[in-house]
Amino acid sequence: MKKILIANRGEIALRVMRTAKKMGIKTVAVYSDVDRNSPHVSFADEAVCIGEAPSNQSYLLGDKIIEVAKSLSVDGIHPGYGFLSENADFSEKVAASGITFIGPKAKAIKVMGSKLAAKDAVKAYDIPMVPGIDKAVTDVTYAEKVAKEIGYPILIKASAGGGGKGMRVVEKEEDIREQMERAISEAVSAFGDGSVFIEKYVGSPRHIEIQVLADSHGNVVHLFERECSVQRRHQKVVEEAPSSVLTEEIRAKMGEAAVRVAKSCDYLGAGTVEFLLDENKNFYFLEMNTRLQVEHPVTEMITGVDLVEQQIKIARGEKLSFSQDDLQIKGHALELRVYAEDPLTGFTPSIGTLEVYKSPVGENIRVDDGFEEGMEIPIYYDPMISKLITYGESREEAIDVMKQAISQYQIKGIETTLSFGKFVCEHEAFTSGDFDTHFVKKYYSPEIIEATYKKEAKIAAKVALQKYLQEQQILKVPSSEF
């Protein structure tokens, strides 16, 4: 594999290119007109504009991307995450064109892309599942009957869903009809598929995911877990590895279950198996993401394994060079997703120009970003500016390094989630490890951050006044020369 095209943008495109460059592989960037001056474009060996800003006119044009790849004699296409990364048709077309898709086969993407199909696939592999029904429901009367059998509260979920869309928690029987209709409507609108299913709602869950790697020679390993419970709107903001609550026994069981899930769909490449962990440390299969995850750097930090390099090697047909016994957890890592969002207004998008942009540097600090000072944050894509990753020999050290890195990160012109990250790292529930997916709902309010801003402003004003008075004193002292 001498040349790969990265069918993505921003930080993940740069991330893939850096590993490709390290491996001596040339890279091709694709970009929309609004991304013309983005760092991933200038970093690549070749770059081609594929359309206008909206993703359906650029980054989602699979046929055009394949056409560009063929014209430039590309050997492989890496989809990153988002956009076409979990599009089975795109994977199939890439393979049919004679180019290697750096990811799983279309079959695995299709099976795991449907929550119902995924549950069906893993049935025979002894994977713990949340009690519920494993077929699509549209009949509200039948849904009421099932909910009674399972017991309230229940969770209605879109089969083709993600990111919290088409998801409803129903606490009591009289609400199920209305919530079913809403979930189906939202699923149709978001995914073009109104299939929903019902399962028992797991109270106070933690969101734990296991990284897996599978080669084409039958070898499958897991690279331990990531804790992803700090979320807003069912989307992750802070992740860490390893989890502070897993025992070695539970970790091993979850890892083995994740490997079986990968085998159930004949998986190839890097993938992530997601689980819910209840307050009694019981875990349940949630879904499998058939791509590289946003939060993959924390796994890289604690294992020393470059996951993008492994993806490329596996796509080239190579065997994994290590076994499960070779993998060990070393230290602790945290990741904060730095979004262009205002935590004071419910995490609404904050669009504007990066008037000041200076990322932190130092030992055990890693920043994966795709922006530079002076660039505008486009409204067309996910509002993530960067991923701030820190490492420590212990969890406490990793948190301390994160707090230092946040304080060094300078961004002006827009609002970001840096202040929220600081709030998380300073909260007792997080530092103690006693938190779940309801962290934001339980502990966060904009008023807390506003109060912190005011306190910091007062301290800054006092320091400035003290400095001014000291300077005035110095000026009043007569010079000895006169």
Short mmCIF file of C-alpha atoms in Angstrom, two decimals:
data_model
loop_
_atom_site.label_atom_id
_atom_site.label_comp_id
_atom_site.label_asym_id
_atom_site.label_seq_id
_atom_site.Cartn_x
_atom_site.Cartn_y
_atom_site.Cartn_z
CA MET A 1 0.00 0.00 0.00
CA LYS A 2 1.84 3.05 -1.28
CA LYS A 3 -0.90 5.70 -1.34
CA ILE A 4 -4.10 6.14 0.65
CA LEU A 5 -6.95 8.61 0.38
CA ILE A 6 -8.54 9.85 3.59
CA ALA A 7 -12.27 10.30 3.00
CA ASN A 8 -12.69 12.76 5.84
CA ARG A 9 -11.67 16.16 7.17
CA GLY A 10 -10.25 17.96 10.19
CA GLU A 11 -8.42 16.30 13.06
CA ILE A 12 -9.12 12.69 12.10
CA ALA A 13 -7.85 13.24 8.54
CA LEU A 14 -4.63 14.70 9.99
CA ARG A 15 -4.41 11.89 12.53
CA VAL A 16 -4.53 9.21 9.81
CA MET A 17 -2.10 11.11 7.58
CA ARG A 18 0.53 11.37 10.33
CA THR A 19 0.59 7.60 10.81
CA ALA A 20 0.62 7.01 7.04
CA LYS A 21 3.59 9.37 6.70
CA LYS A 22 5.38 7.51 9.52
CA MET A 23 4.80 4.28 7.55
CA GLY A 24 6.16 5.79 4.33
CA ILE A 25 2.73 5.91 2.66
CA LYS A 26 1.70 8.89 0.52
CA THR A 27 -1.64 10.56 1.29
CA VAL A 28 -4.47 12.19 -0.62
CA ALA A 29 -6.82 14.68 1.02
CA VAL A 30 -10.31 15.46 -0.19
CA TYR A 31 -11.98 18.68 0.87
CA SER A 32 -15.03 20.87 0.42
CA ASP A 33 -14.65 24.46 -0.76
CA VAL A 34 -15.06 25.79 2.80
CA ASP A 35 -12.18 23.56 3.97
CA ARG A 36 -9.79 24.75 1.28
CA ASN A 37 -7.34 26.23 3.80
CA SER A 38 -7.64 23.48 6.41
CA PRO A 39 -4.43 21.92 7.80
CA HIS A 40 -5.30 18.44 6.52
CA VAL A 41 -5.29 19.80 2.96
CA SER A 42 -1.81 21.31 3.17
CA PHE A 43 -0.40 18.31 5.10
CA ALA A 44 -1.37 15.76 2.42
CA ASP A 45 0.86 14.92 -0.55
CA GLU A 46 -2.07 15.58 -2.90
CA ALA A 47 -5.45 17.24 -2.37
CA VAL A 48 -8.64 17.40 -4.42
CA CYS A 49 -11.73 19.59 -3.93
CA ILE A 50 -14.81 17.37 -4.17
CA GLY A 51 -17.65 19.84 -3.78
CA GLU A 52 -19.41 22.54 -1.82
CA ALA A 53 -19.61 22.92 1.96
CA PRO A 54 -22.70 20.82 2.81
CA SER A 55 -21.54 17.26 3.44
CA ASN A 56 -24.13 15.81 1.05
CA GLN A 57 -22.40 17.82 -1.68
CA SER A 58 -18.88 16.80 -0.70
CA TYR A 59 -17.81 14.35 2.03
CA LEU A 60 -20.81 12.06 1.51
CA LEU A 61 -20.26 11.73 -2.26
CA GLY A 62 -18.90 8.19 -2.18
CA ASP A 63 -18.86 7.68 -5.95
CA LYS A 64 -16.95 10.91 -6.52
CA ILE A 65 -14.40 10.02 -3.83
CA ILE A 66 -13.82 6.61 -5.45
CA GLU A 67 -13.47 8.32 -8.85
CA VAL A 68 -10.79 10.66 -7.41
CA ALA A 69 -9.00 7.70 -5.78
CA LYS A 70 -8.90 5.76 -9.05
CA SER A 71 -7.64 8.76 -11.02
CA LEU A 72 -4.74 9.19 -8.58
CA SER A 73 -3.86 5.45 -8.42
CA VAL A 74 -4.78 5.18 -4.75
CA ASP A 75 -4.32 1.77 -3.09
CA GLY A 76 -6.53 2.25 -0.04
CA ILE A 77 -9.28 4.50 1.33
CA HIS A 78 -9.46 5.29 5.04
CA PRO A 79 -12.90 6.65 6.01
CA GLY A 80 -12.01 8.04 9.48
CA TYR A 81 -15.19 8.29 11.55
CA GLY A 82 -18.54 9.85 10.71
CA PHE A 83 -19.49 10.57 7.08
CA LEU A 84 -19.01 7.32 5.09
CA SER A 85 -17.17 5.31 7.76
CA GLU A 86 -20.14 3.02 8.54
CA ASN A 87 -21.69 3.03 5.07
CA ALA A 88 -21.79 -0.58 3.88
CA ASP A 89 -22.57 0.42 0.27
CA PHE A 90 -19.49 2.65 0.16
CA SER A 91 -17.30 -0.12 1.59
CA GLU A 92 -18.66 -2.51 -1.05
CA LYS A 93 -18.11 -0.05 -3.90
CA VAL A 94 -14.55 0.69 -2.80
CA ALA A 95 -13.75 -3.03 -2.81
CA ALA A 96 -15.46 -3.50 -6.19
CA SER A 97 -13.32 -0.71 -7.66
CA GLY A 98 -10.17 -2.66 -6.78
CA ILE A 99 -9.21 -0.32 -3.94
CA THR A 100 -8.79 -1.56 -0.37
CA PHE A 101 -11.29 -0.23 2.16
CA ILE A 102 -9.38 0.32 5.41
CA GLY A 103 -12.10 -1.00 7.66
CA PRO A 104 -14.46 -3.97 8.04
CA LYS A 105 -16.28 -5.77 5.26
CA ALA A 106 -19.72 -4.57 4.19
CA LYS A 107 -21.44 -7.52 5.86
CA ALA A 108 -20.15 -6.59 9.34
CA ILE A 109 -21.08 -2.93 8.81
CA LYS A 110 -24.63 -3.92 7.78
CA VAL A 111 -25.16 -6.34 10.67
CA MET A 112 -23.81 -4.04 13.36
CA GLY A 113 -25.41 -0.96 11.80
CA SER A 114 -28.83 -2.21 12.91
CA LYS A 115 -29.26 -2.65 16.65
CA LEU A 116 -31.81 -5.40 16.01
CA ALA A 117 -29.62 -7.27 13.53
CA ALA A 118 -26.66 -6.91 15.92
CA LYS A 119 -28.62 -8.44 18.79
CA ASP A 120 -29.67 -11.30 16.53
CA ALA A 121 -26.07 -11.89 15.40
CA VAL A 122 -24.63 -12.17 18.90
CA LYS A 123 -27.43 -14.38 20.30
CA ALA A 124 -25.49 -17.60 19.85
CA TYR A 125 -22.31 -16.19 21.42
CA ASP A 126 -23.42 -16.01 25.05
CA ILE A 127 -23.35 -12.21 25.21
CA PRO A 128 -25.26 -10.61 28.14
CA MET A 129 -28.20 -8.54 26.84
CA VAL A 130 -30.57 -6.06 28.44
CA PRO A 131 -34.02 -7.72 28.89
CA GLY A 132 -36.30 -6.70 26.04
CA ILE A 133 -37.62 -7.72 22.65
CA ASP A 134 -35.39 -8.41 19.67
CA LYS A 135 -37.71 -7.38 16.87
CA ALA A 136 -39.00 -4.10 15.50
CA VAL A 137 -42.20 -2.73 17.03
CA THR A 138 -44.62 -0.27 15.47
CA ASP A 139 -47.86 -1.50 17.05
CA VAL A 140 -48.41 0.59 20.20
CA THR A 141 -50.83 -1.94 21.73
CA TYR A 142 -48.24 -4.69 21.40
CA ALA A 143 -45.59 -2.34 22.80
CA GLU A 144 -47.79 -1.73 25.86
CA LYS A 145 -48.08 -5.50 26.41
CA VAL A 146 -44.30 -6.01 26.10
CA ALA A 147 -43.55 -3.10 28.43
CA LYS A 148 -45.81 -4.62 31.10
CA GLU A 149 -43.95 -7.92 30.85
CA ILE A 150 -40.51 -6.27 31.08
CA GLY A 151 -41.56 -3.83 33.78
CA TYR A 152 -41.20 -0.05 33.84
CA PRO A 153 -39.13 2.02 33.30
CA ILE A 154 -38.45 0.98 29.72
CA LEU A 155 -36.36 2.43 26.91
CA ILE A 156 -37.63 2.89 23.35
CA LYS A 157 -34.74 2.98 20.85
CA ALA A 158 -34.51 3.46 17.10
CA SER A 159 -32.98 0.38 15.48
CA ALA A 160 -30.92 2.48 13.06
CA GLY A 161 -30.27 5.16 15.66
CA GLY A 162 -27.34 6.82 17.32
CA GLY A 163 -26.49 9.98 19.21
CA GLY A 164 -29.67 9.78 21.28
CA LYS A 165 -32.03 10.27 18.32
CA GLY A 166 -35.20 8.17 18.38
CA MET A 167 -34.61 7.33 22.04
CA ARG A 168 -37.23 7.72 24.79
CA VAL A 169 -37.32 6.69 28.45
CA VAL A 170 -40.86 5.78 29.59
CA GLU A 171 -41.44 5.74 33.33
CA LYS A 172 -45.15 4.79 33.39
CA GLU A 173 -47.74 3.01 31.27
CA GLU A 174 -49.88 6.04 30.43
CA ASP A 175 -46.93 7.68 28.61
CA ILE A 176 -45.93 4.85 26.31
CA ARG A 177 -48.33 5.62 23.44
CA GLU A 178 -47.18 9.22 23.06
CA GLN A 179 -43.49 8.36 23.47
CA MET A 180 -43.70 5.51 20.94
CA GLU A 181 -45.17 7.84 18.33
CA ARG A 182 -42.50 10.45 19.02
CA ALA A 183 -39.65 7.92 18.84
CA ILE A 184 -40.92 6.47 15.53
CA SER A 185 -41.38 9.94 14.03
CA GLU A 186 -37.89 11.03 15.10
CA ALA A 187 -36.34 7.80 13.78
CA VAL A 188 -38.00 8.27 10.38
CA SER A 189 -36.84 11.88 10.23
CA ALA A 190 -33.25 11.17 11.30
CA PHE A 191 -32.57 7.78 9.67
CA GLY A 192 -35.37 7.13 7.18
CA ASP A 193 -36.21 4.04 9.23
CA GLY A 194 -38.98 4.04 11.84
CA SER A 195 -38.07 0.66 13.35
CA VAL A 196 -37.88 0.83 17.13
CA PHE A 197 -37.44 -1.77 19.83
CA ILE A 198 -38.09 -1.90 23.54
CA GLU A 199 -35.80 -2.92 26.36
CA LYS A 200 -35.59 -2.56 30.12
CA TYR A 201 -34.20 0.83 31.14
CA VAL A 202 -30.97 0.35 33.09
CA GLY A 203 -30.87 2.89 35.91
CA SER A 204 -27.62 4.69 36.82
CA PRO A 205 -25.61 2.96 34.06
CA ARG A 206 -22.01 3.50 33.12
CA HIS A 207 -21.06 3.50 29.45
CA ILE A 208 -18.07 1.19 29.00
CA GLU A 209 -16.65 0.26 25.61
CA ILE A 210 -14.01 -2.27 24.59
CA GLN A 211 -11.56 -1.71 21.73
CA VAL A 212 -11.01 -4.75 19.51
CA LEU A 213 -8.66 -5.57 16.63
CA ALA A 214 -9.27 -8.46 14.24
CA ASP A 215 -7.05 -9.57 11.35
CA SER A 216 -7.85 -11.71 8.31
CA HIS A 217 -6.05 -14.73 9.82
CA GLY A 218 -8.59 -15.40 12.57
CA ASN A 219 -6.84 -13.46 15.33
CA VAL A 220 -8.99 -11.19 17.51
CA VAL A 221 -7.75 -9.27 20.56
CA HIS A 222 -9.20 -6.62 22.85
CA LEU A 223 -7.26 -3.59 24.05
CA PHE A 224 -9.17 -3.13 27.30
CA GLU A 225 -11.87 -0.60 28.07
CA ARG A 226 -12.72 3.06 27.83
CA GLU A 227 -15.04 4.80 30.27
CA CYS A 228 -17.38 7.13 28.35
CA SER A 229 -20.04 8.01 30.91
CA VAL A 230 -19.64 11.82 30.95
CA GLN A 231 -22.03 12.77 28.16
CA ARG A 232 -24.32 15.56 27.10
CA ARG A 233 -27.37 14.75 24.94
CA HIS A 234 -26.24 11.09 24.88
CA GLN A 235 -22.97 12.16 23.24
CA LYS A 236 -19.58 11.73 24.89
CA VAL A 237 -17.51 14.70 26.08
CA VAL A 238 -14.97 13.19 28.51
CA GLU A 239 -13.50 9.72 28.11
CA GLU A 240 -10.82 7.80 29.97
CA ALA A 241 -8.94 4.52 29.99
CA PRO A 242 -9.04 2.36 31.93
CA SER A 243 -12.31 2.63 33.88
CA SER A 244 -11.93 3.33 37.59
CA VAL A 245 -14.59 0.75 38.57
CA LEU A 246 -13.76 -2.45 36.70
CA THR A 247 -12.12 -5.30 38.58
CA GLU A 248 -9.64 -7.48 36.71
CA GLU A 249 -12.29 -10.22 36.61
CA ILE A 250 -15.00 -8.01 35.07
CA ARG A 251 -12.46 -6.48 32.65
CA ALA A 252 -11.49 -9.95 31.43
CA LYS A 253 -15.13 -11.01 31.03
CA MET A 254 -16.06 -7.85 29.11
CA GLY A 255 -12.99 -8.22 26.92
CA GLU A 256 -13.85 -11.82 26.12
CA ALA A 257 -17.46 -10.84 25.35
CA ALA A 258 -16.24 -8.10 22.99
CA VAL A 259 -14.02 -10.60 21.16
CA ARG A 260 -17.02 -12.92 20.73
CA VAL A 261 -19.10 -10.04 19.34
CA ALA A 262 -16.36 -9.37 16.77
CA LYS A 263 -16.30 -13.04 15.81
CA SER A 264 -20.09 -13.13 15.46
CA CYS A 265 -19.93 -10.86 12.40
CA ASP A 266 -16.56 -12.01 11.02
CA TYR A 267 -15.08 -8.62 11.91
CA LEU A 268 -11.95 -7.16 10.30
CA GLY A 269 -9.91 -4.21 11.54
CA ALA A 270 -10.46 -1.87 14.48
CA GLY A 271 -13.89 -1.79 16.11
CA THR A 272 -15.51 -0.95 19.40
CA VAL A 273 -18.04 -2.98 21.36
CA GLU A 274 -20.16 -0.87 23.70
CA PHE A 275 -21.70 -2.07 26.96
CA LEU A 276 -23.86 -0.71 29.74
CA LEU A 277 -22.64 -1.46 33.26
CA ASP A 278 -25.28 -1.28 36.00
CA GLU A 279 -24.81 -0.38 39.66
CA ASN A 280 -24.29 -4.07 40.51
CA LYS A 281 -21.47 -4.40 37.94
CA ASN A 282 -23.62 -6.44 35.55
CA PHE A 283 -22.80 -5.58 31.94
CA TYR A 284 -25.02 -5.72 28.86
CA PHE A 285 -24.23 -5.53 25.14
CA LEU A 286 -25.32 -2.22 23.64
CA GLU A 287 -23.91 -2.06 20.10
CA MET A 288 -20.77 -2.29 18.00
CA ASN A 289 -19.22 0.66 16.20
CA THR A 290 -17.59 -0.60 13.02
CA ARG A 291 -14.95 2.10 12.72
CA LEU A 292 -12.26 3.97 14.58
CA GLN A 293 -13.73 5.85 17.55
CA VAL A 294 -13.20 9.53 18.32
CA GLU A 295 -11.78 8.53 21.70
CA HIS A 296 -9.25 5.99 20.39
CA PRO A 297 -6.22 8.04 21.63
CA VAL A 298 -6.80 7.09 25.29
CA THR A 299 -6.41 3.43 24.35
CA GLU A 300 -3.25 4.23 22.41
CA MET A 301 -1.82 6.04 25.44
CA ILE A 302 -2.29 3.14 27.87
CA THR A 303 -1.29 0.33 25.49
CA GLY A 304 1.36 1.93 23.27
CA VAL A 305 -0.46 0.60 20.19
CA ASP A 306 -1.03 2.91 17.18
CA LEU A 307 -4.56 1.88 16.16
CA VAL A 308 -4.40 3.58 12.75
CA GLU A 309 -1.18 1.73 11.96
CA GLN A 310 -2.89 -1.52 12.92
CA GLN A 311 -5.86 -0.69 10.67
CA ILE A 312 -3.55 -0.18 7.72
CA LYS A 313 -1.52 -3.32 8.41
CA ILE A 314 -4.67 -5.44 8.78
CA ALA A 315 -6.06 -3.98 5.52
CA ARG A 316 -2.80 -5.02 3.83
CA GLY A 317 -3.48 -8.60 4.96
CA GLU A 318 -0.87 -8.71 7.70
CA LYS A 319 -1.21 -10.79 10.86
CA LEU A 320 -1.41 -9.04 14.22
CA SER A 321 2.13 -8.91 15.58
CA PHE A 322 0.96 -9.37 19.18
CA SER A 323 -1.37 -11.64 21.13
CA GLN A 324 -3.79 -10.92 23.97
CA ASP A 325 -1.13 -11.92 26.51
CA ASP A 326 1.26 -9.31 25.09
CA LEU A 327 -1.13 -6.45 25.86
CA GLN A 328 -1.00 -4.66 29.19
CA ILE A 329 -2.49 -1.51 30.72
CA LYS A 330 0.17 1.04 31.61
CA GLY A 331 -0.94 4.21 33.38
CA HIS A 332 -4.09 6.22 32.80
CA ALA A 333 -5.35 8.55 30.05
CA LEU A 334 -8.13 11.14 29.74
CA GLU A 335 -9.67 12.82 26.72
CA LEU A 336 -11.72 16.01 26.58
CA ARG A 337 -13.54 16.75 23.36
CA VAL A 338 -13.10 20.48 22.82
CA TYR A 339 -16.29 21.51 21.04
CA ALA A 340 -17.22 24.93 19.69
CA GLU A 341 -20.19 24.97 22.06
CA ASP A 342 -21.30 27.23 24.88
CA PRO A 343 -21.75 25.27 28.14
CA LEU A 344 -23.62 28.26 29.59
CA THR A 345 -26.44 27.97 27.04
CA GLY A 346 -27.08 24.23 27.00
CA PHE A 347 -24.08 23.39 24.79
CA THR A 348 -25.45 25.28 21.81
CA PRO A 349 -23.05 25.66 18.83
CA SER A 350 -20.73 28.66 19.01
CA ILE A 351 -19.79 29.67 15.49
CA GLY A 352 -17.13 32.28 14.75
CA THR A 353 -13.45 32.88 14.09
CA LEU A 354 -10.58 31.50 16.13
CA GLU A 355 -9.11 34.92 16.92
CA VAL A 356 -6.64 33.28 19.30
CA TYR A 357 -5.77 29.59 19.13
CA LYS A 358 -2.84 28.24 21.10
CA SER A 359 -2.93 24.60 22.18
CA PRO A 360 -1.06 23.38 25.27
CA VAL A 361 2.25 21.58 24.98
CA GLY A 362 4.21 19.53 27.46
CA GLU A 363 5.02 16.07 28.69
CA ASN A 364 2.02 13.71 28.70
CA ILE A 365 -0.15 16.18 26.74
CA ARG A 366 -1.45 15.32 23.27
CA VAL A 367 -3.69 17.50 21.11
CA ASP A 368 -5.36 16.08 18.01
CA ASP A 369 -6.81 19.06 16.15
CA GLY A 370 -7.65 20.26 12.67
CA PHE A 371 -7.74 24.03 13.09
CA GLU A 372 -5.32 26.94 13.23
CA GLU A 373 -5.52 30.51 14.53
CA GLY A 374 -7.56 32.75 12.25
CA MET A 375 -9.72 29.95 10.85
CA GLU A 376 -13.50 30.02 10.99
CA ILE A 377 -15.56 27.23 12.54
CA PRO A 378 -17.90 26.13 9.72
CA ILE A 379 -21.57 25.56 10.52
CA TYR A 380 -21.81 22.55 8.22
CA TYR A 381 -20.02 19.92 10.30
CA ASP A 382 -19.59 18.53 13.79
CA PRO A 383 -18.44 21.41 16.06
CA MET A 384 -15.42 19.58 17.49
CA ILE A 385 -12.27 21.70 17.36
CA SER A 386 -9.89 19.23 18.92
CA LYS A 387 -9.32 16.38 21.34
CA LEU A 388 -7.22 17.17 24.39
CA ILE A 389 -5.58 14.00 25.73
CA THR A 390 -3.48 13.67 28.87
CA TYR A 391 -1.59 10.79 30.44
CA GLY A 392 -0.37 9.94 33.94
CA GLU A 393 1.06 7.01 35.81
CA SER A 394 -2.13 7.16 37.89
CA ARG A 395 -5.67 8.45 37.32
CA GLU A 396 -5.02 11.32 39.75
CA GLU A 397 -1.94 12.36 37.79
CA ALA A 398 -3.79 12.22 34.45
CA ILE A 399 -6.54 14.47 35.91
CA ASP A 400 -3.95 16.94 37.24
CA VAL A 401 -2.22 17.10 33.85
CA MET A 402 -5.63 17.65 32.21
CA LYS A 403 -6.41 20.58 34.51
CA GLN A 404 -3.02 22.14 33.72
CA ALA A 405 -3.52 21.59 29.98
CA ILE A 406 -7.00 23.17 30.07
CA SER A 407 -5.58 26.25 31.82
CA GLN A 408 -2.90 26.56 29.12
CA TYR A 409 -5.30 26.14 26.19
CA GLN A 410 -6.01 29.60 24.73
CA ILE A 411 -9.06 29.97 22.50
CA LYS A 412 -10.74 33.31 21.84
CA GLY A 413 -13.48 34.31 19.42
CA ILE A 414 -15.83 31.46 20.25
CA GLU A 415 -17.08 29.59 23.32
CA THR A 416 -15.80 26.06 23.97
CA THR A 417 -16.27 23.10 26.30
CA LEU A 418 -12.91 23.75 28.01
CA SER A 419 -14.69 25.27 31.02
CA PHE A 420 -16.95 22.22 31.22
CA GLY A 421 -13.89 19.97 31.14
CA LYS A 422 -12.42 21.92 34.05
CA PHE A 423 -15.70 21.55 35.96
CA VAL A 424 -15.68 17.77 35.42
CA CYS A 425 -12.05 17.35 36.49
CA GLU A 426 -12.67 19.33 39.70
CA HIS A 427 -15.94 17.64 40.67
CA GLU A 428 -15.80 15.19 43.56
CA ALA A 429 -18.08 12.69 41.80
CA PHE A 430 -15.63 12.45 38.90
CA THR A 431 -12.41 12.49 40.92
CA SER A 432 -13.79 9.79 43.23
CA GLY A 433 -14.92 7.68 40.25
CA ASP A 434 -18.48 7.58 41.60
CA PHE A 435 -20.43 8.75 38.53
CA ASP A 436 -22.59 7.44 35.70
CA THR A 437 -24.19 8.62 32.46
CA HIS A 438 -26.40 11.02 34.44
CA PHE A 439 -23.37 13.06 35.55
CA VAL A 440 -24.42 16.20 33.65
CA LYS A 441 -28.06 15.91 34.72
CA LYS A 442 -27.11 15.36 38.38
CA TYR A 443 -24.27 17.80 38.91
CA TYR A 444 -23.91 20.33 36.12
CA SER A 445 -25.54 23.72 35.80
CA PRO A 446 -24.40 26.83 33.88
CA GLU A 447 -24.61 28.84 37.10
CA ILE A 448 -21.71 26.86 38.57
CA ILE A 449 -19.40 27.81 35.69
CA GLU A 450 -20.65 31.41 35.77
CA ALA A 451 -19.84 31.58 39.49
CA THR A 452 -16.35 30.22 38.76
CA TYR A 453 -15.85 32.86 36.03
CA LYS A 454 -16.82 35.62 38.49
CA LYS A 455 -14.54 34.25 41.19
CA GLU A 456 -11.60 34.02 38.78
CA ALA A 457 -12.31 37.54 37.49
CA LYS A 458 -12.26 38.89 41.06
CA ILE A 459 -8.96 37.17 41.80
CA ALA A 460 -7.48 38.48 38.53
CA ALA A 461 -8.66 42.01 39.39
CA LYS A 462 -7.08 41.79 42.87
CA VAL A 463 -3.79 40.56 41.42
CA ALA A 464 -3.81 43.35 38.83
CA LEU A 465 -4.54 45.98 41.52
CA GLN A 466 -1.76 44.65 43.75
CA LYS A 467 0.68 44.73 40.84
CA TYR A 468 -0.35 48.30 39.99
CA LEU A 469 0.14 49.48 43.59
CA GLN A 470 3.56 47.83 43.74
CA GLU A 471 4.59 49.55 40.51
CA GLN A 472 3.36 52.90 41.89
CA GLN A 473 5.49 52.38 45.01
CA ILE A 474 8.56 51.69 42.88
CA LEU A 475 7.96 54.85 40.84
CA LYS A 476 7.84 56.99 44.03
CA VAL A 477 11.26 55.82 45.25
CA PRO A 478 13.84 58.53 44.29
CA SER A 479 16.74 57.43 42.14
CA SER A 480 20.20 57.40 43.81
CA GLU A 481 21.71 59.06 40.74
CA PHE A 482 20.08 62.38 41.57
#
